[in-house]
mmCIF file of C-alpha atoms in Angstrom:
data_model
loop_
_atom_site.group_PDB
_atom_site.id
_atom_site.type_symbol
_atom_site.label_atom_id
_atom_site.label_comp_id
_atom_site.label_asym_id
_atom_site.label_seq_id
_atom_site.Cartn_x
_atom_site.Cartn_y
_atom_site.Cartn_z
ATOM 1 C CA UNK W 1 121.352 120.841 76.072
ATOM 2 C CA UNK W 2 119.254 123.110 73.907
ATOM 3 C CA UNK W 3 115.966 124.598 74.944
ATOM 4 C CA UNK W 4 114.022 122.374 72.503
ATOM 5 C CA UNK W 5 112.513 125.181 70.443
ATOM 6 C CA UNK W 6 114.651 124.413 67.395
ATOM 7 C CA UNK W 7 114.388 120.817 66.195
ATOM 8 C CA UNK W 8 116.774 119.622 63.511
ATOM 9 C CA UNK W 9 114.595 117.285 61.438
ATOM 10 C CA UNK W 10 117.598 115.887 59.593
ATOM 11 C CA UNK W 11 118.630 114.213 62.840
ATOM 12 C CA UNK W 12 115.144 112.701 63.238
ATOM 13 C CA UNK W 13 115.460 110.812 59.975
ATOM 14 C CA UNK W 14 112.800 112.669 57.946
ATOM 15 C CA UNK W 15 113.908 112.903 54.338
ATOM 16 C CA UNK W 16 112.443 115.036 51.582
ATOM 17 C CA UNK W 17 110.090 112.360 50.209
ATOM 18 C CA UNK W 18 108.607 111.702 53.659
ATOM 19 C CA UNK W 19 107.931 115.417 54.125
ATOM 20 C CA UNK W 20 106.293 115.613 50.690
ATOM 21 C CA UNK W 21 104.163 112.576 51.489
ATOM 22 C CA UNK W 22 103.084 114.093 54.807
ATOM 23 C CA UNK W 23 102.193 117.385 53.114
ATOM 24 C CA UNK W 24 100.187 115.513 50.461
ATOM 25 C CA UNK W 25 98.271 113.609 53.144
ATOM 26 C CA UNK W 26 97.438 116.863 54.938
ATOM 27 C CA UNK W 27 96.251 118.448 51.661
ATOM 28 C CA UNK W 28 94.019 115.445 50.873
ATOM 29 C CA UNK W 29 92.494 115.512 54.366
ATOM 30 C CA UNK W 30 91.836 119.261 54.170
ATOM 31 C CA UNK W 31 90.261 118.811 50.727
ATOM 32 C CA UNK W 32 87.840 116.198 52.084
ATOM 33 C CA UNK W 33 86.905 118.515 54.946
ATOM 34 C CA UNK W 34 86.377 121.394 52.497
ATOM 35 C CA UNK W 35 84.147 119.345 50.195
ATOM 36 C CA UNK W 36 82.228 117.975 53.169
ATOM 37 C CA UNK W 37 81.711 121.473 54.547
ATOM 38 C CA UNK W 38 80.447 122.694 51.166
ATOM 39 C CA UNK W 39 77.913 119.858 50.893
ATOM 40 C CA UNK W 40 76.775 120.271 54.479
ATOM 41 C CA UNK W 41 76.406 124.035 54.188
ATOM 42 C CA UNK W 42 74.406 123.658 50.966
ATOM 43 C CA UNK W 43 72.113 120.993 52.396
ATOM 44 C CA UNK W 44 71.833 122.684 55.789
ATOM 45 C CA UNK W 45 70.645 125.901 54.166
ATOM 46 C CA UNK W 46 67.800 124.039 52.428
ATOM 47 C CA UNK W 47 64.695 124.453 54.615
ATOM 48 C CA UNK W 48 63.658 121.387 56.593
ATOM 49 C CA UNK W 49 60.478 119.474 55.776
ATOM 50 C CA UNK W 50 58.615 121.021 58.719
ATOM 51 C CA UNK W 51 59.943 124.572 58.362
ATOM 52 C CA UNK W 52 57.530 127.487 58.104
ATOM 53 C CA UNK W 53 58.623 128.190 54.525
ATOM 54 C CA UNK W 54 57.982 124.609 53.357
ATOM 55 C CA UNK W 55 54.686 124.319 55.246
ATOM 56 C CA UNK W 56 53.485 127.580 53.672
ATOM 57 C CA UNK W 57 54.367 126.268 50.188
ATOM 58 C CA UNK W 58 52.528 123.009 50.934
ATOM 59 C CA UNK W 59 49.423 124.765 52.224
ATOM 60 C CA UNK W 60 49.349 127.015 49.147
ATOM 61 C CA UNK W 61 49.097 123.865 46.977
ATOM 62 C CA UNK W 62 46.315 122.220 48.996
ATOM 63 C CA UNK W 63 42.561 122.652 49.074
ATOM 64 C CA UNK W 64 41.573 125.000 51.913
ATOM 65 C CA UNK W 65 40.624 123.063 55.024
ATOM 66 C CA UNK W 66 43.032 120.175 54.397
ATOM 67 C CA UNK W 67 44.431 118.876 57.685
ATOM 68 C CA UNK W 68 48.246 118.831 57.602
ATOM 69 C CA UNK W 69 50.052 116.738 60.240
ATOM 70 C CA UNK W 70 53.421 115.136 60.970
ATOM 71 C CA UNK W 71 55.759 116.468 58.273
ATOM 72 C CA UNK W 72 58.984 114.439 58.472
ATOM 73 C CA UNK W 73 62.107 113.881 56.426
ATOM 74 C CA UNK W 74 62.765 110.270 55.451
ATOM 75 C CA UNK W 75 65.713 110.721 53.087
ATOM 76 C CA UNK W 76 68.267 113.244 51.897
ATOM 77 C CA UNK W 77 70.127 113.355 48.588
ATOM 78 C CA UNK W 78 73.246 115.455 49.083
ATOM 79 C CA UNK W 79 74.202 115.243 45.387
ATOM 80 C CA UNK W 80 71.009 116.896 44.156
ATOM 81 C CA UNK W 81 70.458 118.757 47.470
ATOM 82 C CA UNK W 82 66.949 117.385 47.897
ATOM 83 C CA UNK W 83 65.019 116.556 51.046
ATOM 84 C CA UNK W 84 62.497 113.730 50.714
ATOM 85 C CA UNK W 85 59.588 114.135 53.096
ATOM 86 C CA UNK W 86 56.272 112.641 54.167
ATOM 87 C CA UNK W 87 53.208 114.339 55.518
ATOM 88 C CA UNK W 88 49.750 113.260 56.664
ATOM 89 C CA UNK W 89 46.955 115.027 54.775
ATOM 90 C CA UNK W 90 43.412 114.245 55.901
ATOM 91 C CA UNK W 91 44.655 111.018 57.518
ATOM 92 C CA UNK W 92 46.495 109.790 54.392
ATOM 93 C CA UNK W 93 50.280 109.788 53.995
ATOM 94 C CA UNK W 94 51.824 111.569 51.000
ATOM 95 C CA UNK W 95 55.441 112.008 49.911
ATOM 96 C CA UNK W 96 56.931 115.283 48.754
ATOM 97 C CA UNK W 97 60.359 116.696 48.102
ATOM 98 C CA UNK W 98 62.041 120.007 48.755
ATOM 99 C CA UNK W 99 64.847 121.435 46.625
ATOM 100 C CA UNK W 100 66.235 124.753 45.442
ATOM 101 C CA UNK W 101 64.638 126.559 42.497
ATOM 102 C CA UNK W 102 68.036 127.866 41.357
ATOM 103 C CA UNK W 103 71.643 128.185 42.426
ATOM 104 C CA UNK W 104 70.767 131.534 44.050
ATOM 105 C CA UNK W 105 69.088 129.547 46.843
ATOM 106 C CA UNK W 106 66.484 132.235 47.375
ATOM 107 C CA UNK W 107 63.424 130.146 46.401
ATOM 108 C CA UNK W 108 62.452 126.546 47.041
ATOM 109 C CA UNK W 109 60.377 124.039 45.118
ATOM 110 C CA UNK W 110 58.013 121.782 47.032
ATOM 111 C CA UNK W 111 56.513 119.033 44.890
ATOM 112 C CA UNK W 112 54.461 115.931 45.575
ATOM 113 C CA UNK W 113 55.855 112.651 44.284
#
């Protein structure tokens, strides 16, 4: 008996087309993980609706003294990398969105809908 470290795949019945198919399946799976990671890393780097950066941008757009409460995300578009948010301003609910200014991802745009 051998020690089991060398396995002769020809005796297991794996032919060339089965190996190619298995390799193709692995490549497809890794591609999906790669694309998913890219989308998640792009979206995850976009500041959240209640982040300090977004709240500062909101407050800069508002009249001084406006009461800002309960910023929350209600939707996310991963294709356009946009967070859709709601906030209570002086006891009224408003919707706004957060997205990148450019591909550099160094500035954000906060705009009311």
